[in-house]
mmCIF file of C-alpha atoms in Angstrom:
data_model
loop_
_atom_site.group_PDB
_atom_site.id
_atom_site.type_symbol
_atom_site.label_atom_id
_atom_site.label_comp_id
_atom_site.label_asym_id
_atom_site.label_seq_id
_atom_site.Cartn_x
_atom_site.Cartn_y
_atom_site.Cartn_z
ATOM 1 C CA MET A 86 23.793 83.337 10.336
ATOM 2 C CA PRO A 87 20.657 81.894 11.103
ATOM 3 C CA SER A 88 18.505 83.287 13.466
ATOM 4 C CA LEU A 89 16.642 81.270 16.536
ATOM 5 C CA VAL A 90 12.808 80.327 16.249
ATOM 6 C CA VAL A 91 10.987 78.726 18.795
ATOM 7 C CA GLU A 92 8.509 76.364 17.393
ATOM 8 C CA PHE A 93 5.285 75.055 19.322
ATOM 9 C CA SER A 94 3.261 72.010 19.165
ATOM 10 C CA ALA A 95 -0.241 72.842 19.779
ATOM 11 C CA ARG A 96 -3.655 71.255 19.650
ATOM 12 C CA GLU A 97 -5.357 74.782 19.445
ATOM 13 C CA PRO A 98 -2.287 76.537 17.687
ATOM 14 C CA GLU A 99 -4.387 80.050 17.227
ATOM 15 C CA ARG A 100 -5.482 80.273 20.393
ATOM 16 C CA LEU A 101 -2.058 79.491 21.996
ATOM 17 C CA ALA A 102 -0.359 81.855 19.713
ATOM 18 C CA ARG A 103 -2.581 84.381 20.877
ATOM 19 C CA TRP A 104 -2.271 83.986 24.195
ATOM 20 C CA TRP A 105 1.691 84.212 23.997
ATOM 21 C CA ALA A 106 1.359 87.251 21.785
ATOM 22 C CA GLU A 107 -1.001 88.823 24.420
ATOM 23 C CA ALA A 108 1.870 87.792 27.460
ATOM 24 C CA LEU A 109 4.842 89.388 25.607
ATOM 25 C CA GLY A 110 3.313 92.234 23.936
ATOM 26 C CA TRP A 111 4.135 90.968 20.652
ATOM 27 C CA ARG A 112 2.101 90.980 17.481
ATOM 28 C CA LEU A 113 0.654 87.570 15.887
ATOM 29 C CA ASP A 114 1.737 87.416 12.351
ATOM 30 C CA THR A 115 -0.929 84.943 10.193
ATOM 31 C CA ARG A 116 0.588 85.490 6.680
ATOM 32 C CA GLU A 117 2.681 82.365 6.804
ATOM 33 C CA GLY A 118 1.263 80.175 9.465
ATOM 34 C CA MET A 119 0.857 81.366 12.978
ATOM 35 C CA VAL A 120 4.340 83.078 14.067
ATOM 36 C CA VAL A 121 4.093 85.710 17.003
ATOM 37 C CA ARG A 122 6.832 88.458 16.294
ATOM 38 C CA PRO A 123 8.919 90.310 18.663
ATOM 39 C CA THR A 124 8.303 94.345 18.644
ATOM 40 C CA ALA A 125 11.812 94.853 19.576
ATOM 41 C CA LEU A 126 14.532 92.312 21.075
ATOM 42 C CA GLY A 127 13.310 88.475 20.973
ATOM 43 C CA VAL A 128 13.088 85.675 18.608
ATOM 44 C CA PRO A 129 9.905 84.368 16.727
ATOM 45 C CA LEU A 130 7.368 81.645 18.073
ATOM 46 C CA ARG A 131 5.940 79.785 15.541
ATOM 47 C CA PHE A 132 3.052 77.538 16.716
ATOM 48 C CA LEU A 133 1.952 74.201 14.549
ATOM 49 C CA VAL A 134 -1.023 71.801 15.050
ATOM 50 C CA SER A 135 -0.496 68.912 16.636
ATOM 51 C CA ALA A 136 -2.518 66.015 17.203
ATOM 52 C CA ARG A 137 -1.184 64.879 20.106
ATOM 53 C CA ALA A 138 -1.392 66.111 23.806
ATOM 54 C CA LYS A 139 1.584 66.916 26.230
ATOM 55 C CA THR A 140 2.093 64.171 28.463
ATOM 56 C CA ARG A 141 5.116 65.019 30.134
ATOM 57 C CA LYS A 142 7.817 68.044 31.160
ATOM 58 C CA ASN A 143 9.074 69.669 27.909
ATOM 59 C CA GLY A 144 12.506 69.458 27.384
ATOM 60 C CA VAL A 145 12.672 73.124 26.167
ATOM 61 C CA HIS A 146 11.398 76.227 28.179
ATOM 62 C CA LEU A 147 10.989 79.609 28.075
ATOM 63 C CA ASP A 148 12.409 81.888 30.851
ATOM 64 C CA LEU A 149 11.005 85.007 31.307
ATOM 65 C CA ARG A 150 12.616 88.464 32.467
ATOM 66 C CA SER A 151 11.681 90.458 35.042
ATOM 67 C CA GLY A 152 13.169 94.226 36.086
ATOM 68 C CA SER A 153 12.026 94.373 39.730
ATOM 69 C CA HIS A 154 10.644 92.010 42.282
ATOM 70 C CA ASP A 155 7.076 93.832 42.062
ATOM 71 C CA ASP A 156 7.576 93.553 37.921
ATOM 72 C CA GLN A 157 7.912 89.599 38.671
ATOM 73 C CA ASN A 158 4.910 89.529 40.690
ATOM 74 C CA HIS A 159 2.976 91.557 38.256
ATOM 75 C CA ILE A 160 3.604 89.417 35.446
ATOM 76 C CA VAL A 161 3.168 86.078 37.360
ATOM 77 C CA GLU A 162 -0.460 88.141 38.410
ATOM 78 C CA ARG A 163 -1.196 88.759 34.758
ATOM 79 C CA LEU A 164 -0.212 85.649 33.028
ATOM 80 C CA PHE A 165 -2.381 83.808 35.557
ATOM 81 C CA ASN A 166 -5.593 85.987 35.051
ATOM 82 C CA ALA A 167 -4.766 85.719 31.231
ATOM 83 C CA GLY A 168 -5.056 81.535 31.820
ATOM 84 C CA ALA A 169 -1.591 80.497 33.161
ATOM 85 C CA ARG A 170 -1.372 78.074 36.189
ATOM 86 C CA PHE A 171 1.504 77.200 38.319
ATOM 87 C CA ALA A 172 3.392 74.320 37.518
ATOM 88 C CA ASP A 173 5.477 71.854 39.983
ATOM 89 C CA ILE A 174 8.406 70.461 37.585
ATOM 90 C CA ASP A 175 10.150 68.985 40.859
ATOM 91 C CA GLN A 176 11.714 72.548 41.691
ATOM 92 C CA SER A 177 12.488 73.135 45.482
ATOM 93 C CA ASP A 178 10.447 75.462 47.247
ATOM 94 C CA ASP A 179 13.241 78.161 47.587
ATOM 95 C CA VAL A 180 13.555 79.190 44.109
ATOM 96 C CA PRO A 181 13.385 82.770 43.419
ATOM 97 C CA TRP A 182 11.827 82.154 40.010
ATOM 98 C CA VAL A 183 8.326 80.983 39.494
ATOM 99 C CA VAL A 184 7.556 77.882 37.319
ATOM 100 C CA MET A 185 3.818 78.478 35.439
ATOM 101 C CA ALA A 186 2.426 76.493 32.360
ATOM 102 C CA ASP A 187 0.530 78.513 29.215
ATOM 103 C CA PRO A 188 -2.944 76.846 28.576
ATOM 104 C CA GLU A 189 -1.547 73.779 26.859
ATOM 105 C CA GLY A 190 0.718 73.345 29.823
ATOM 106 C CA ASN A 191 3.808 74.138 28.214
ATOM 107 C CA GLU A 192 6.526 75.464 31.051
ATOM 108 C CA LEU A 193 7.813 79.098 31.627
ATOM 109 C CA CYS A 194 9.534 80.428 34.399
ATOM 110 C CA VAL A 195 9.307 83.864 35.233
ATOM 111 C CA LEU A 196 12.585 84.903 36.834
ATOM 112 C CA GLU A 197 13.668 87.161 39.768
ATOM 113 C CA PRO A 198 15.439 90.038 38.283
ATOM 114 C CA ARG A 199 18.929 89.025 37.239
ATOM 115 C CA ARG A 200 21.000 91.864 35.624
ATOM 116 C CA VAL A 201 22.543 89.347 33.005
ATOM 117 C CA TYR A 202 19.274 89.345 31.169
ATOM 118 C CA ALA A 203 18.806 93.194 31.129
ATOM 119 C CA HIS A 204 19.018 93.314 27.748
ATOM 120 C CA THR A 205 17.423 90.469 26.385
ATOM 121 C CA GLY A 206 13.729 91.277 26.095
ATOM 122 C CA PRO A 207 10.761 89.751 27.624
ATOM 123 C CA ILE A 208 12.353 86.240 26.895
ATOM 124 C CA ALA A 209 15.197 86.086 29.041
ATOM 125 C CA ALA A 210 16.591 82.618 27.530
ATOM 126 C CA ILE A 211 15.566 79.770 25.521
ATOM 127 C CA VAL A 212 16.601 76.718 27.809
ATOM 128 C CA VAL A 213 17.171 73.281 26.231
ATOM 129 C CA ASP A 214 17.431 70.055 28.725
ATOM 130 C CA CYS A 215 20.272 68.155 26.979
ATOM 131 C CA PRO A 216 22.840 64.971 28.173
ATOM 132 C CA ASP A 217 25.533 67.317 27.507
ATOM 133 C CA PRO A 218 25.309 71.016 27.840
ATOM 134 C CA ARG A 219 28.795 71.979 26.714
ATOM 135 C CA SER A 220 28.693 69.986 23.812
ATOM 136 C CA GLN A 221 25.432 71.333 22.367
ATOM 137 C CA ALA A 222 26.272 74.994 23.489
ATOM 138 C CA ARG A 223 29.549 74.426 21.284
ATOM 139 C CA SER A 224 27.564 72.689 18.280
ATOM 140 C CA TRP A 225 25.066 75.743 18.423
ATOM 141 C CA ALA A 226 27.280 78.574 18.991
ATOM 142 C CA LYS A 227 29.201 77.285 15.680
ATOM 143 C CA ALA A 228 25.774 76.930 13.900
ATOM 144 C CA THR A 229 24.548 80.609 15.110
ATOM 145 C CA GLY A 230 27.649 82.550 15.626
ATOM 146 C CA MET A 231 26.294 83.304 19.296
ATOM 147 C CA GLU A 232 29.199 83.640 21.699
ATOM 148 C CA LEU A 233 29.527 81.464 24.825
ATOM 149 C CA ALA A 234 28.282 83.203 27.723
ATOM 150 C CA GLY A 235 28.928 80.891 30.958
ATOM 151 C CA GLU A 236 29.501 77.287 31.489
ATOM 152 C CA ARG A 237 29.858 75.071 34.710
ATOM 153 C CA SER A 238 28.896 71.823 35.609
ATOM 154 C CA GLY A 239 25.733 70.885 34.325
ATOM 155 C CA PHE A 240 24.891 73.859 32.254
ATOM 156 C CA ALA A 241 26.271 76.380 29.425
ATOM 157 C CA SER A 242 24.901 79.455 28.000
ATOM 158 C CA LEU A 243 25.281 81.173 24.683
ATOM 159 C CA ARG A 244 24.489 84.506 23.985
ATOM 160 C CA PRO A 245 24.157 87.191 20.812
ATOM 161 C CA PRO A 246 26.866 88.777 19.519
ATOM 162 C CA SER A 247 25.109 91.933 19.914
ATOM 163 C CA ASN A 248 24.708 91.168 23.536
ATOM 164 C CA GLU A 249 20.956 92.116 23.180
ATOM 165 C CA GLY A 250 18.179 89.712 22.813
ATOM 166 C CA PRO A 251 17.695 86.411 24.635
ATOM 167 C CA PHE A 252 20.229 83.621 25.940
ATOM 168 C CA LEU A 253 20.138 80.194 24.605
ATOM 169 C CA GLU A 254 20.870 78.016 27.635
ATOM 170 C CA PHE A 255 21.563 74.274 27.916
ATOM 171 C CA LEU A 256 20.723 72.551 31.322
ATOM 172 C CA HIS A 257 22.167 68.901 32.127
ATOM 173 C CA SER A 258 19.250 66.169 31.860
ATOM 174 C CA ARG A 259 19.341 62.509 31.078
ATOM 175 C CA THR A 260 16.948 63.081 28.108
ATOM 176 C CA GLY A 261 17.055 65.449 25.565
ATOM 177 C CA PRO A 262 14.655 68.690 24.197
ATOM 178 C CA GLU A 263 11.568 66.138 24.017
ATOM 179 C CA GLY A 264 8.248 67.731 24.268
ATOM 180 C CA MET A 265 5.889 69.832 22.574
ATOM 181 C CA LEU A 266 8.739 72.986 21.818
ATOM 182 C CA ARG A 267 11.705 72.635 19.733
ATOM 183 C CA VAL A 268 14.685 75.302 19.041
ATOM 184 C CA LEU A 269 15.582 75.580 15.194
ATOM 185 C CA ALA A 270 18.385 77.659 13.623
ATOM 186 C CA GLU A 271 17.090 78.904 10.399
#
């Protein structure tokens, strides 16, 4: 079965890859381009050069896991000190996660502790905006062998069959997964 890869289009792919490697505690592999590889649980992050700058919210983003509220605060502080900034994507003021953007403006969320993500590694979920989350989840489950973890109006979630590694989640949006990130099954 294919495995997941998250691909970033970046103006400065080496700089952004180094940032994500540091942020996740993973290693940068430059033998075949710019790839940040997990040291344990996770999916590879591939970085490609792009001449175009980010102009709107990405339709794919990463949710980062925290083990406690103190851990969440520590991750937010560490990312901020490394160059991430707080981002406003029209989230309400009372959400328990923190929305940030990496140095090239790609959105990410630092989640509050959630038991469901205990065995994901530093990336809790790869989140994809799409018009039909249930249909997308079924298609991706068939293509990757991932299992349905949850489904409700406007949301569907897949998890690896081993129950270890990040979830692949689909959120309802009128637009599809446009922007500077994309998810691939290879």
